[in-house]
mmCIF file with all atom_site columns, C-alpha atoms in Angstrom:
data_model
loop_
_atom_site.group_PDB
_atom_site.id
_atom_site.type_symbol
_atom_site.label_atom_id
_atom_site.label_alt_id
_atom_site.label_comp_id
_atom_site.label_asym_id
_atom_site.label_entity_id
_atom_site.label_seq_id
_atom_site.pdbx_PDB_ins_code
_atom_site.Cartn_x
_atom_site.Cartn_y
_atom_site.Cartn_z
_atom_site.occupancy
_atom_site.B_iso_or_equiv
_atom_site.pdbx_formal_charge
_atom_site.auth_seq_id
_atom_site.auth_comp_id
_atom_site.auth_asym_id
_atom_site.auth_atom_id
_atom_site.pdbx_PDB_model_num
ATOM 1   C CA . MET A 1 1   ? -5.747  -7.278  -20.482 1.00 0.00 ? 1   MET A CA 1
ATOM 2   C CA . GLU A 1 2   ? -2.780  -5.644  -22.220 1.00 0.00 ? 2   GLU A CA 1
ATOM 3   C CA . THR A 1 3   ? 0.542   -5.539  -20.360 1.00 0.00 ? 3   THR A CA 1
ATOM 4   C CA . LYS A 1 4   ? 0.797   -1.744  -20.628 1.00 0.00 ? 4   LYS A CA 1
ATOM 5   C CA . GLU A 1 5   ? -2.595  -1.319  -19.001 1.00 0.00 ? 5   GLU A CA 1
ATOM 6   C CA . MET A 1 6   ? -1.823  -3.772  -16.196 1.00 0.00 ? 6   MET A CA 1
ATOM 7   C CA . LEU A 1 7   ? 1.411   -1.977  -15.324 1.00 0.00 ? 7   LEU A CA 1
ATOM 8   C CA . GLN A 1 8   ? -0.567  1.177   -14.565 1.00 0.00 ? 8   GLN A CA 1
ATOM 9   C CA . TYR A 1 9   ? -2.111  -0.620  -11.580 1.00 0.00 ? 9   TYR A CA 1
ATOM 10  C CA . ILE A 1 10  ? 1.223   -1.620  -10.057 1.00 0.00 ? 10  ILE A CA 1
ATOM 11  C CA . ASP A 1 11  ? 2.921   -0.107  -7.018  1.00 0.00 ? 11  ASP A CA 1
ATOM 12  C CA . HIS A 1 12  ? 6.404   -1.361  -7.959  1.00 0.00 ? 12  HIS A CA 1
ATOM 13  C CA . THR A 1 13  ? 7.639   -2.406  -4.532  1.00 0.00 ? 13  THR A CA 1
ATOM 14  C CA . LEU A 1 14  ? 10.887  -3.047  -2.707  1.00 0.00 ? 14  LEU A CA 1
ATOM 15  C CA . LEU A 1 15  ? 10.633  -3.090  1.088   1.00 0.00 ? 15  LEU A CA 1
ATOM 16  C CA . LYS A 1 16  ? 13.018  -5.814  2.205   1.00 0.00 ? 16  LYS A CA 1
ATOM 17  C CA . PRO A 1 17  ? 15.143  -4.617  5.144   1.00 0.00 ? 17  PRO A CA 1
ATOM 18  C CA . VAL A 1 18  ? 18.472  -5.157  3.398   1.00 0.00 ? 18  VAL A CA 1
ATOM 19  C CA . CYS A 1 19  ? 17.689  -3.442  0.101   1.00 0.00 ? 19  CYS A CA 1
ATOM 20  C CA . THR A 1 20  ? 20.487  -1.260  -1.256  1.00 0.00 ? 20  THR A CA 1
ATOM 21  C CA . TRP A 1 21  ? 20.433  2.029   -3.132  1.00 0.00 ? 21  TRP A CA 1
ATOM 22  C CA . ASP A 1 22  ? 21.471  0.217   -6.309  1.00 0.00 ? 22  ASP A CA 1
ATOM 23  C CA . GLU A 1 23  ? 18.340  -1.931  -6.035  1.00 0.00 ? 23  GLU A CA 1
ATOM 24  C CA . ILE A 1 24  ? 16.118  1.064   -5.283  1.00 0.00 ? 24  ILE A CA 1
ATOM 25  C CA . GLU A 1 25  ? 17.626  2.976   -8.211  1.00 0.00 ? 25  GLU A CA 1
ATOM 26  C CA . THR A 1 26  ? 16.873  0.069   -10.562 1.00 0.00 ? 26  THR A CA 1
ATOM 27  C CA . LEU A 1 27  ? 13.316  -0.114  -9.234  1.00 0.00 ? 27  LEU A CA 1
ATOM 28  C CA . CYS A 1 28  ? 12.784  3.588   -9.884  1.00 0.00 ? 28  CYS A CA 1
ATOM 29  C CA . LYS A 1 29  ? 14.192  3.382   -13.410 1.00 0.00 ? 29  LYS A CA 1
ATOM 30  C CA . GLU A 1 30  ? 11.881  0.458   -14.162 1.00 0.00 ? 30  GLU A CA 1
ATOM 31  C CA . ALA A 1 31  ? 8.890   2.355   -12.792 1.00 0.00 ? 31  ALA A CA 1
ATOM 32  C CA . LEU A 1 32  ? 9.594   5.319   -15.045 1.00 0.00 ? 32  LEU A CA 1
ATOM 33  C CA . SER A 1 33  ? 10.301  3.129   -18.050 1.00 0.00 ? 33  SER A CA 1
ATOM 34  C CA . TYR A 1 34  ? 7.172   1.013   -17.690 1.00 0.00 ? 34  TYR A CA 1
ATOM 35  C CA . HIS A 1 35  ? 4.869   3.703   -16.257 1.00 0.00 ? 35  HIS A CA 1
ATOM 36  C CA . THR A 1 36  ? 3.817   1.900   -13.093 1.00 0.00 ? 36  THR A CA 1
ATOM 37  C CA . ALA A 1 37  ? 1.460   3.684   -10.706 1.00 0.00 ? 37  ALA A CA 1
ATOM 38  C CA . SER A 1 38  ? 4.292   4.297   -8.234  1.00 0.00 ? 38  SER A CA 1
ATOM 39  C CA . VAL A 1 39  ? 7.364   2.908   -6.578  1.00 0.00 ? 39  VAL A CA 1
ATOM 40  C CA . CYS A 1 40  ? 6.836   1.798   -2.991  1.00 0.00 ? 40  CYS A CA 1
ATOM 41  C CA . ILE A 1 41  ? 10.114  2.137   -1.101  1.00 0.00 ? 41  ILE A CA 1
ATOM 42  C CA . PRO A 1 42  ? 11.384  2.433   2.492   1.00 0.00 ? 42  PRO A CA 1
ATOM 43  C CA . PRO A 1 43  ? 11.134  5.907   4.070   1.00 0.00 ? 43  PRO A CA 1
ATOM 44  C CA . SER A 1 44  ? 14.909  6.132   4.346   1.00 0.00 ? 44  SER A CA 1
ATOM 45  C CA . TYR A 1 45  ? 15.208  6.177   0.545   1.00 0.00 ? 45  TYR A CA 1
ATOM 46  C CA . VAL A 1 46  ? 12.454  8.671   -0.271  1.00 0.00 ? 46  VAL A CA 1
ATOM 47  C CA . ARG A 1 47  ? 14.577  11.813  -0.285  1.00 0.00 ? 47  ARG A CA 1
ATOM 48  C CA . ARG A 1 48  ? 17.354  10.224  -2.338  1.00 0.00 ? 48  ARG A CA 1
ATOM 49  C CA . ALA A 1 49  ? 14.873  8.865   -4.870  1.00 0.00 ? 49  ALA A CA 1
ATOM 50  C CA . ARG A 1 50  ? 13.161  12.232  -5.182  1.00 0.00 ? 50  ARG A CA 1
ATOM 51  C CA . GLU A 1 51  ? 16.464  14.032  -5.682  1.00 0.00 ? 51  GLU A CA 1
ATOM 52  C CA . ALA A 1 52  ? 17.637  11.458  -8.218  1.00 0.00 ? 52  ALA A CA 1
ATOM 53  C CA . PHE A 1 53  ? 14.475  11.188  -10.306 1.00 0.00 ? 53  PHE A CA 1
ATOM 54  C CA . GLY A 1 54  ? 12.585  14.438  -9.764  1.00 0.00 ? 54  GLY A CA 1
ATOM 55  C CA . PRO A 1 55  ? 8.836   15.058  -9.795  1.00 0.00 ? 55  PRO A CA 1
ATOM 56  C CA . GLU A 1 56  ? 8.136   12.616  -12.634 1.00 0.00 ? 56  GLU A CA 1
ATOM 57  C CA . LEU A 1 57  ? 8.513   9.622   -10.317 1.00 0.00 ? 57  LEU A CA 1
ATOM 58  C CA . PRO A 1 58  ? 5.440   8.858   -8.156  1.00 0.00 ? 58  PRO A CA 1
ATOM 59  C CA . ILE A 1 59  ? 6.849   7.794   -4.775  1.00 0.00 ? 59  ILE A CA 1
ATOM 60  C CA . CYS A 1 60  ? 4.939   5.787   -2.196  1.00 0.00 ? 60  CYS A CA 1
ATOM 61  C CA . THR A 1 61  ? 6.354   4.890   1.207   1.00 0.00 ? 61  THR A CA 1
ATOM 62  C CA . VAL A 1 62  ? 5.233   3.043   4.317   1.00 0.00 ? 62  VAL A CA 1
ATOM 63  C CA . ILE A 1 63  ? 4.293   4.249   7.790   1.00 0.00 ? 63  ILE A CA 1
ATOM 64  C CA . GLY A 1 64  ? 4.342   2.113   10.949  1.00 0.00 ? 64  GLY A CA 1
ATOM 65  C CA . PHE A 1 65  ? 5.637   -0.709  8.815   1.00 0.00 ? 65  PHE A CA 1
ATOM 66  C CA . PRO A 1 66  ? 5.376   -3.666  9.023   1.00 0.00 ? 66  PRO A CA 1
ATOM 67  C CA . LEU A 1 67  ? 3.848   -4.341  12.470  1.00 0.00 ? 67  LEU A CA 1
ATOM 68  C CA . GLY A 1 68  ? 1.769   -1.211  13.024  1.00 0.00 ? 68  GLY A CA 1
ATOM 69  C CA . TYR A 1 69  ? 2.040   -1.044  16.808  1.00 0.00 ? 69  TYR A CA 1
ATOM 70  C CA . ASN A 1 70  ? 3.935   2.240   16.892  1.00 0.00 ? 70  ASN A CA 1
ATOM 71  C CA . PRO A 1 71  ? 2.077   4.986   18.782  1.00 0.00 ? 71  PRO A CA 1
ATOM 72  C CA . ALA A 1 72  ? -0.123  7.121   16.550  1.00 0.00 ? 72  ALA A CA 1
ATOM 73  C CA . GLU A 1 73  ? 2.046   10.140  17.315  1.00 0.00 ? 73  GLU A CA 1
ATOM 74  C CA . ALA A 1 74  ? 5.084   8.306   15.945  1.00 0.00 ? 74  ALA A CA 1
ATOM 75  C CA . LYS A 1 75  ? 3.212   7.450   12.757  1.00 0.00 ? 75  LYS A CA 1
ATOM 76  C CA . VAL A 1 76  ? 2.211   11.077  12.307  1.00 0.00 ? 76  VAL A CA 1
ATOM 77  C CA . CYS A 1 77  ? 5.853   12.081  12.710  1.00 0.00 ? 77  CYS A CA 1
ATOM 78  C CA . GLU A 1 78  ? 6.926   9.432   10.184  1.00 0.00 ? 78  GLU A CA 1
ATOM 79  C CA . ALA A 1 79  ? 4.319   10.703  7.757   1.00 0.00 ? 79  ALA A CA 1
ATOM 80  C CA . ARG A 1 80  ? 5.435   14.324  8.093   1.00 0.00 ? 80  ARG A CA 1
ATOM 81  C CA . LEU A 1 81  ? 9.051   13.372  7.452   1.00 0.00 ? 81  LEU A CA 1
ATOM 82  C CA . ALA A 1 82  ? 8.106   11.241  4.440   1.00 0.00 ? 82  ALA A CA 1
ATOM 83  C CA . LEU A 1 83  ? 6.082   14.070  2.931   1.00 0.00 ? 83  LEU A CA 1
ATOM 84  C CA . ARG A 1 84  ? 8.896   16.523  3.623   1.00 0.00 ? 84  ARG A CA 1
ATOM 85  C CA . ASP A 1 85  ? 11.296  14.204  1.787   1.00 0.00 ? 85  ASP A CA 1
ATOM 86  C CA . GLY A 1 86  ? 9.034   14.011  -1.257  1.00 0.00 ? 86  GLY A CA 1
ATOM 87  C CA . ALA A 1 87  ? 6.587   11.138  -0.840  1.00 0.00 ? 87  ALA A CA 1
ATOM 88  C CA . ASP A 1 88  ? 3.390   11.325  -2.884  1.00 0.00 ? 88  ASP A CA 1
ATOM 89  C CA . GLU A 1 89  ? 1.573   8.422   -1.211  1.00 0.00 ? 89  GLU A CA 1
ATOM 90  C CA . LEU A 1 90  ? 1.554   6.885   2.270   1.00 0.00 ? 90  LEU A CA 1
ATOM 91  C CA . ASP A 1 91  ? 0.732   3.260   3.090   1.00 0.00 ? 91  ASP A CA 1
ATOM 92  C CA . MET A 1 92  ? 0.097   3.095   6.845   1.00 0.00 ? 92  MET A CA 1
ATOM 93  C CA . VAL A 1 93  ? -0.260  -0.032  8.986   1.00 0.00 ? 93  VAL A CA 1
ATOM 94  C CA . ILE A 1 94  ? -3.013  0.060   11.598  1.00 0.00 ? 94  ILE A CA 1
ATOM 95  C CA . ASN A 1 95  ? -2.509  -1.019  15.198  1.00 0.00 ? 95  ASN A CA 1
ATOM 96  C CA . LEU A 1 96  ? -3.801  -4.593  15.191  1.00 0.00 ? 96  LEU A CA 1
ATOM 97  C CA . GLY A 1 97  ? -3.692  -4.703  18.984  1.00 0.00 ? 97  GLY A CA 1
ATOM 98  C CA . ASP A 1 98  ? -6.330  -1.974  19.036  1.00 0.00 ? 98  ASP A CA 1
ATOM 99  C CA . VAL A 1 99  ? -8.457  -4.063  16.677  1.00 0.00 ? 99  VAL A CA 1
ATOM 100 C CA . LYS A 1 100 ? -8.141  -7.161  18.843  1.00 0.00 ? 100 LYS A CA 1
ATOM 101 C CA . ASN A 1 101 ? -8.977  -5.087  21.926  1.00 0.00 ? 101 ASN A CA 1
ATOM 102 C CA . ARG A 1 102 ? -12.031 -3.814  20.031  1.00 0.00 ? 102 ARG A CA 1
ATOM 103 C CA . ASP A 1 103 ? -10.858 -0.255  20.589  1.00 0.00 ? 103 ASP A CA 1
ATOM 104 C CA . PHE A 1 104 ? -12.236 0.812   17.235  1.00 0.00 ? 104 PHE A CA 1
ATOM 105 C CA . ASP A 1 105 ? -12.497 4.469   18.198  1.00 0.00 ? 105 ASP A CA 1
ATOM 106 C CA . LYS A 1 106 ? -8.724  4.487   18.629  1.00 0.00 ? 106 LYS A CA 1
ATOM 107 C CA . VAL A 1 107 ? -8.243  2.845   15.241  1.00 0.00 ? 107 VAL A CA 1
ATOM 108 C CA . TYR A 1 108 ? -10.440 5.516   13.680  1.00 0.00 ? 108 TYR A CA 1
ATOM 109 C CA . GLU A 1 109 ? -8.626  8.372   15.405  1.00 0.00 ? 109 GLU A CA 1
ATOM 110 C CA . GLU A 1 110 ? -5.242  7.090   14.232  1.00 0.00 ? 110 GLU A CA 1
ATOM 111 C CA . ILE A 1 111 ? -6.349  6.808   10.608  1.00 0.00 ? 111 ILE A CA 1
ATOM 112 C CA . ARG A 1 112 ? -7.988  10.209  10.848  1.00 0.00 ? 112 ARG A CA 1
ATOM 113 C CA . ALA A 1 113 ? -4.760  11.746  12.175  1.00 0.00 ? 113 ALA A CA 1
ATOM 114 C CA . LEU A 1 114 ? -2.833  10.301  9.238   1.00 0.00 ? 114 LEU A CA 1
ATOM 115 C CA . ARG A 1 115 ? -5.530  11.541  6.856   1.00 0.00 ? 115 ARG A CA 1
ATOM 116 C CA . GLU A 1 116 ? -5.108  15.068  8.170   1.00 0.00 ? 116 GLU A CA 1
ATOM 117 C CA . THR A 1 117 ? -1.323  14.795  7.960   1.00 0.00 ? 117 THR A CA 1
ATOM 118 C CA . ALA A 1 118 ? -1.389  13.461  4.392   1.00 0.00 ? 118 ALA A CA 1
ATOM 119 C CA . GLY A 1 119 ? -3.568  16.333  3.214   1.00 0.00 ? 119 GLY A CA 1
ATOM 120 C CA . SER A 1 120 ? -4.127  15.982  -0.518  1.00 0.00 ? 120 SER A CA 1
ATOM 121 C CA . ARG A 1 121 ? -1.658  13.094  -0.825  1.00 0.00 ? 121 ARG A CA 1
ATOM 122 C CA . ILE A 1 122 ? -2.932  9.543   -1.203  1.00 0.00 ? 122 ILE A CA 1
ATOM 123 C CA . LEU A 1 123 ? -3.400  7.573   2.028   1.00 0.00 ? 123 LEU A CA 1
ATOM 124 C CA . LYS A 1 124 ? -3.700  3.783   1.966   1.00 0.00 ? 124 LYS A CA 1
ATOM 125 C CA . VAL A 1 125 ? -4.577  1.836   5.121   1.00 0.00 ? 125 VAL A CA 1
ATOM 126 C CA . ILE A 1 126 ? -3.016  -1.609  5.532   1.00 0.00 ? 126 ILE A CA 1
ATOM 127 C CA . VAL A 1 127 ? -5.268  -3.817  7.671   1.00 0.00 ? 127 VAL A CA 1
ATOM 128 C CA . GLU A 1 128 ? -3.265  -7.093  7.446   1.00 0.00 ? 128 GLU A CA 1
ATOM 129 C CA . THR A 1 129 ? -6.199  -9.375  6.700   1.00 0.00 ? 129 THR A CA 1
ATOM 130 C CA . CYS A 1 130 ? -4.398  -12.609 7.624   1.00 0.00 ? 130 CYS A CA 1
ATOM 131 C CA . TYR A 1 131 ? -4.820  -11.724 11.316  1.00 0.00 ? 131 TYR A CA 1
ATOM 132 C CA . LEU A 1 132 ? -8.446  -10.594 11.160  1.00 0.00 ? 132 LEU A CA 1
ATOM 133 C CA . THR A 1 133 ? -11.821 -12.222 11.576  1.00 0.00 ? 133 THR A CA 1
ATOM 134 C CA . ARG A 1 134 ? -14.544 -11.591 9.026   1.00 0.00 ? 134 ARG A CA 1
ATOM 135 C CA . ASP A 1 135 ? -16.352 -9.257  11.437  1.00 0.00 ? 135 ASP A CA 1
ATOM 136 C CA . GLU A 1 136 ? -13.143 -7.307  12.064  1.00 0.00 ? 136 GLU A CA 1
ATOM 137 C CA . LYS A 1 137 ? -12.585 -6.889  8.330   1.00 0.00 ? 137 LYS A CA 1
ATOM 138 C CA . ILE A 1 138 ? -16.095 -5.543  7.893   1.00 0.00 ? 138 ILE A CA 1
ATOM 139 C CA . ARG A 1 139 ? -15.690 -3.137  10.798  1.00 0.00 ? 139 ARG A CA 1
ATOM 140 C CA . LEU A 1 140 ? -12.405 -1.879  9.382   1.00 0.00 ? 140 LEU A CA 1
ATOM 141 C CA . CYS A 1 141 ? -14.004 -1.272  5.996   1.00 0.00 ? 141 CYS A CA 1
ATOM 142 C CA . GLU A 1 142 ? -16.456 1.014   7.769   1.00 0.00 ? 142 GLU A CA 1
ATOM 143 C CA . ILE A 1 143 ? -13.732 2.766   9.774   1.00 0.00 ? 143 ILE A CA 1
ATOM 144 C CA . VAL A 1 144 ? -11.424 3.305   6.807   1.00 0.00 ? 144 VAL A CA 1
ATOM 145 C CA . THR A 1 145 ? -14.351 4.817   4.909   1.00 0.00 ? 145 THR A CA 1
ATOM 146 C CA . LYS A 1 146 ? -15.417 7.064   7.785   1.00 0.00 ? 146 LYS A CA 1
ATOM 147 C CA . ALA A 1 147 ? -11.847 8.251   8.393   1.00 0.00 ? 147 ALA A CA 1
ATOM 148 C CA . GLY A 1 148 ? -11.527 9.414   4.788   1.00 0.00 ? 148 GLY A CA 1
ATOM 149 C CA . ALA A 1 149 ? -8.671  7.218   3.568   1.00 0.00 ? 149 ALA A CA 1
ATOM 150 C CA . ASP A 1 150 ? -8.246  6.753   -0.160  1.00 0.00 ? 150 ASP A CA 1
ATOM 151 C CA . TYR A 1 151 ? -7.542  3.004   -0.089  1.00 0.00 ? 151 TYR A CA 1
ATOM 152 C CA . ILE A 1 152 ? -7.913  -0.064  2.058   1.00 0.00 ? 152 ILE A CA 1
ATOM 153 C CA . LYS A 1 153 ? -4.976  -2.422  1.532   1.00 0.00 ? 153 LYS A CA 1
ATOM 154 C CA . THR A 1 154 ? -4.957  -6.116  2.339   1.00 0.00 ? 154 THR A CA 1
ATOM 155 C CA . SER A 1 155 ? -1.447  -6.834  3.562   1.00 0.00 ? 155 SER A CA 1
ATOM 156 C CA . THR A 1 156 ? 2.113   -5.774  4.284   1.00 0.00 ? 156 THR A CA 1
ATOM 157 C CA . GLY A 1 157 ? 3.608   -8.831  2.616   1.00 0.00 ? 157 GLY A CA 1
ATOM 158 C CA . PHE A 1 158 ? 5.322   -9.591  5.930   1.00 0.00 ? 158 PHE A CA 1
ATOM 159 C CA . GLY A 1 159 ? 2.384   -11.352 7.621   1.00 0.00 ? 159 GLY A CA 1
ATOM 160 C CA . THR A 1 160 ? 1.395   -14.996 7.544   1.00 0.00 ? 160 THR A CA 1
ATOM 161 C CA . ALA A 1 161 ? -0.537  -14.606 4.276   1.00 0.00 ? 161 ALA A CA 1
ATOM 162 C CA . GLY A 1 162 ? -1.282  -12.054 1.587   1.00 0.00 ? 162 GLY A CA 1
ATOM 163 C CA . ALA A 1 163 ? -4.197  -10.975 -0.545  1.00 0.00 ? 163 ALA A CA 1
ATOM 164 C CA . THR A 1 164 ? -7.096  -13.335 -1.213  1.00 0.00 ? 164 THR A CA 1
ATOM 165 C CA . MET A 1 165 ? -9.978  -12.977 -3.608  1.00 0.00 ? 165 MET A CA 1
ATOM 166 C CA . GLU A 1 166 ? -12.389 -13.628 -0.750  1.00 0.00 ? 166 GLU A CA 1
ATOM 167 C CA . ASP A 1 167 ? -11.143 -10.537 1.063   1.00 0.00 ? 167 ASP A CA 1
ATOM 168 C CA . ILE A 1 168 ? -11.304 -8.354  -2.047  1.00 0.00 ? 168 ILE A CA 1
ATOM 169 C CA . LEU A 1 169 ? -14.939 -9.299  -2.599  1.00 0.00 ? 169 LEU A CA 1
ATOM 170 C CA . LEU A 1 170 ? -15.704 -8.661  1.080   1.00 0.00 ? 170 LEU A CA 1
ATOM 171 C CA . PHE A 1 171 ? -14.068 -5.231  0.883   1.00 0.00 ? 171 PHE A CA 1
ATOM 172 C CA . LYS A 1 172 ? -16.075 -4.361  -2.240  1.00 0.00 ? 172 LYS A CA 1
ATOM 173 C CA . GLU A 1 173 ? -19.269 -5.132  -0.381  1.00 0.00 ? 173 GLU A CA 1
ATOM 174 C CA . HIS A 1 174 ? -18.492 -3.030  2.699   1.00 0.00 ? 174 HIS A CA 1
ATOM 175 C CA . ILE A 1 175 ? -16.271 -0.062  1.788   1.00 0.00 ? 175 ILE A CA 1
ATOM 176 C CA . GLY A 1 176 ? -17.736 3.289   0.835   1.00 0.00 ? 176 GLY A CA 1
ATOM 177 C CA . SER A 1 177 ? -17.880 4.479   -2.746  1.00 0.00 ? 177 SER A CA 1
ATOM 178 C CA . SER A 1 178 ? -14.916 6.837   -2.211  1.00 0.00 ? 178 SER A CA 1
ATOM 179 C CA . VAL A 1 179 ? -12.531 4.085   -1.065  1.00 0.00 ? 179 VAL A CA 1
ATOM 180 C CA . LYS A 1 180 ? -10.434 2.020   -3.448  1.00 0.00 ? 180 LYS A CA 1
ATOM 181 C CA . ILE A 1 181 ? -8.769  -1.353  -2.882  1.00 0.00 ? 181 ILE A CA 1
ATOM 182 C CA . LYS A 1 182 ? -5.101  -2.294  -2.990  1.00 0.00 ? 182 LYS A CA 1
ATOM 183 C CA . ALA A 1 183 ? -4.158  -5.983  -2.974  1.00 0.00 ? 183 ALA A CA 1
ATOM 184 C CA . ALA A 1 184 ? -0.669  -6.922  -1.818  1.00 0.00 ? 184 ALA A CA 1
ATOM 185 C CA . GLY A 1 185 ? 1.194   -10.001 -0.684  1.00 0.00 ? 185 GLY A CA 1
ATOM 186 C CA . GLY A 1 186 ? 1.733   -13.234 -2.569  1.00 0.00 ? 186 GLY A CA 1
ATOM 187 C CA . ILE A 1 187 ? 0.655   -11.989 -6.009  1.00 0.00 ? 187 ILE A CA 1
ATOM 188 C CA . ARG A 1 188 ? 3.201   -13.602 -8.307  1.00 0.00 ? 188 ARG A CA 1
ATOM 189 C CA . THR A 1 189 ? 1.545   -14.654 -11.570 1.00 0.00 ? 189 THR A CA 1
ATOM 190 C CA . ARG A 1 190 ? 0.073   -12.745 -14.473 1.00 0.00 ? 190 ARG A CA 1
ATOM 191 C CA . GLU A 1 191 ? -3.178  -14.603 -13.942 1.00 0.00 ? 191 GLU A CA 1
ATOM 192 C CA . ASP A 1 192 ? -3.345  -13.463 -10.318 1.00 0.00 ? 192 ASP A CA 1
ATOM 193 C CA . LEU A 1 193 ? -2.622  -9.867  -11.295 1.00 0.00 ? 193 LEU A CA 1
ATOM 194 C CA . GLU A 1 194 ? -5.362  -9.835  -13.878 1.00 0.00 ? 194 GLU A CA 1
ATOM 195 C CA . ALA A 1 195 ? -7.842  -11.572 -11.578 1.00 0.00 ? 195 ALA A CA 1
ATOM 196 C CA . PHE A 1 196 ? -7.360  -9.027  -8.775  1.00 0.00 ? 196 PHE A CA 1
ATOM 197 C CA . ILE A 1 197 ? -7.673  -6.117  -11.186 1.00 0.00 ? 197 ILE A CA 1
ATOM 198 C CA . GLN A 1 198 ? -10.814 -7.571  -12.720 1.00 0.00 ? 198 GLN A CA 1
ATOM 199 C CA . ALA A 1 199 ? -12.226 -8.098  -9.214  1.00 0.00 ? 199 ALA A CA 1
ATOM 200 C CA . GLY A 1 200 ? -12.002 -4.377  -8.545  1.00 0.00 ? 200 GLY A CA 1
ATOM 201 C CA . CYS A 1 201 ? -8.519  -3.599  -7.201  1.00 0.00 ? 201 CYS A CA 1
ATOM 202 C CA . SER A 1 202 ? -7.239  -0.202  -8.266  1.00 0.00 ? 202 SER A CA 1
ATOM 203 C CA . ARG A 1 203 ? -3.689  -0.944  -7.133  1.00 0.00 ? 203 ARG A CA 1
ATOM 204 C CA . ILE A 1 204 ? -1.560  -4.057  -6.803  1.00 0.00 ? 204 ILE A CA 1
ATOM 205 C CA . GLY A 1 205 ? 1.499   -4.038  -4.565  1.00 0.00 ? 205 GLY A CA 1
ATOM 206 C CA . THR A 1 206 ? 4.181   -6.440  -5.751  1.00 0.00 ? 206 THR A CA 1
ATOM 207 C CA . SER A 1 207 ? 7.908   -6.666  -6.302  1.00 0.00 ? 207 SER A CA 1
ATOM 208 C CA . SER A 1 208 ? 7.670   -9.036  -9.259  1.00 0.00 ? 208 SER A CA 1
ATOM 209 C CA . ALA A 1 209 ? 5.121   -7.531  -11.657 1.00 0.00 ? 209 ALA A CA 1
ATOM 210 C CA . VAL A 1 210 ? 7.493   -5.647  -13.947 1.00 0.00 ? 210 VAL A CA 1
ATOM 211 C CA . LYS A 1 211 ? 9.753   -8.670  -14.431 1.00 0.00 ? 211 LYS A CA 1
ATOM 212 C CA . LEU A 1 212 ? 6.760   -10.966 -14.796 1.00 0.00 ? 212 LEU A CA 1
ATOM 213 C CA . LEU A 1 213 ? 4.746   -8.876  -17.208 1.00 0.00 ? 213 LEU A CA 1
ATOM 214 C CA . CYS A 1 214 ? 7.568   -7.523  -19.312 1.00 0.00 ? 214 CYS A CA 1
ATOM 215 C CA . SER A 1 215 ? 9.338   -10.839 -19.717 1.00 0.00 ? 215 SER A CA 1
ATOM 216 C CA . SER A 1 216 ? 6.078   -12.517 -20.708 1.00 0.00 ? 216 SER A CA 1
ATOM 217 C CA . ALA A 1 217 ? 5.383   -9.763  -23.244 1.00 0.00 ? 217 ALA A CA 1
ATOM 218 C CA . GLU A 1 218 ? 8.698   -10.283 -25.037 1.00 0.00 ? 218 GLU A CA 1
#
């Protein structure tokens, strides 16, 4: 796969807690230069990035990140503020405690509330696969589909493990036709990037893809 094509799958990401505006600004410039799918940045930088780079920059941000145990009402508030500040896409973390308590109706209602808040903007649901059983992953595929989210996403990158090919193939088998897949966490080689795209991922979340792909193309 050509480098230019691969870059179009990338959510160019910087979510470390100590990231500075200089780092975010560089990320945004790279995203525009290399035509990545989006930048994925902390909510606190969304407004500044939008003001600095205008409507040409696709901005993704995170909700309930990285642990997901915020009340649903807090996540809705976060989402409204992010959209007000100029976010185009929202990556929300589900409440894993609700999953472990088998309170799947509550999981559904939370995702549905974020779906309604996002409106026409893209909503991705982070399920943090490293903490889930196979049956829980399957159930969440069904819930994410029913709730109307645009994507199911493997990981925050802050858990005990990231994306695996096994999980991508499981998602493909159990999500609805309207739901896409985003792989994130631990994807650090060109071979991994290409493998996840070929397996059916429509987005890849990574902080290293631009450096990796563009340096290898030189």
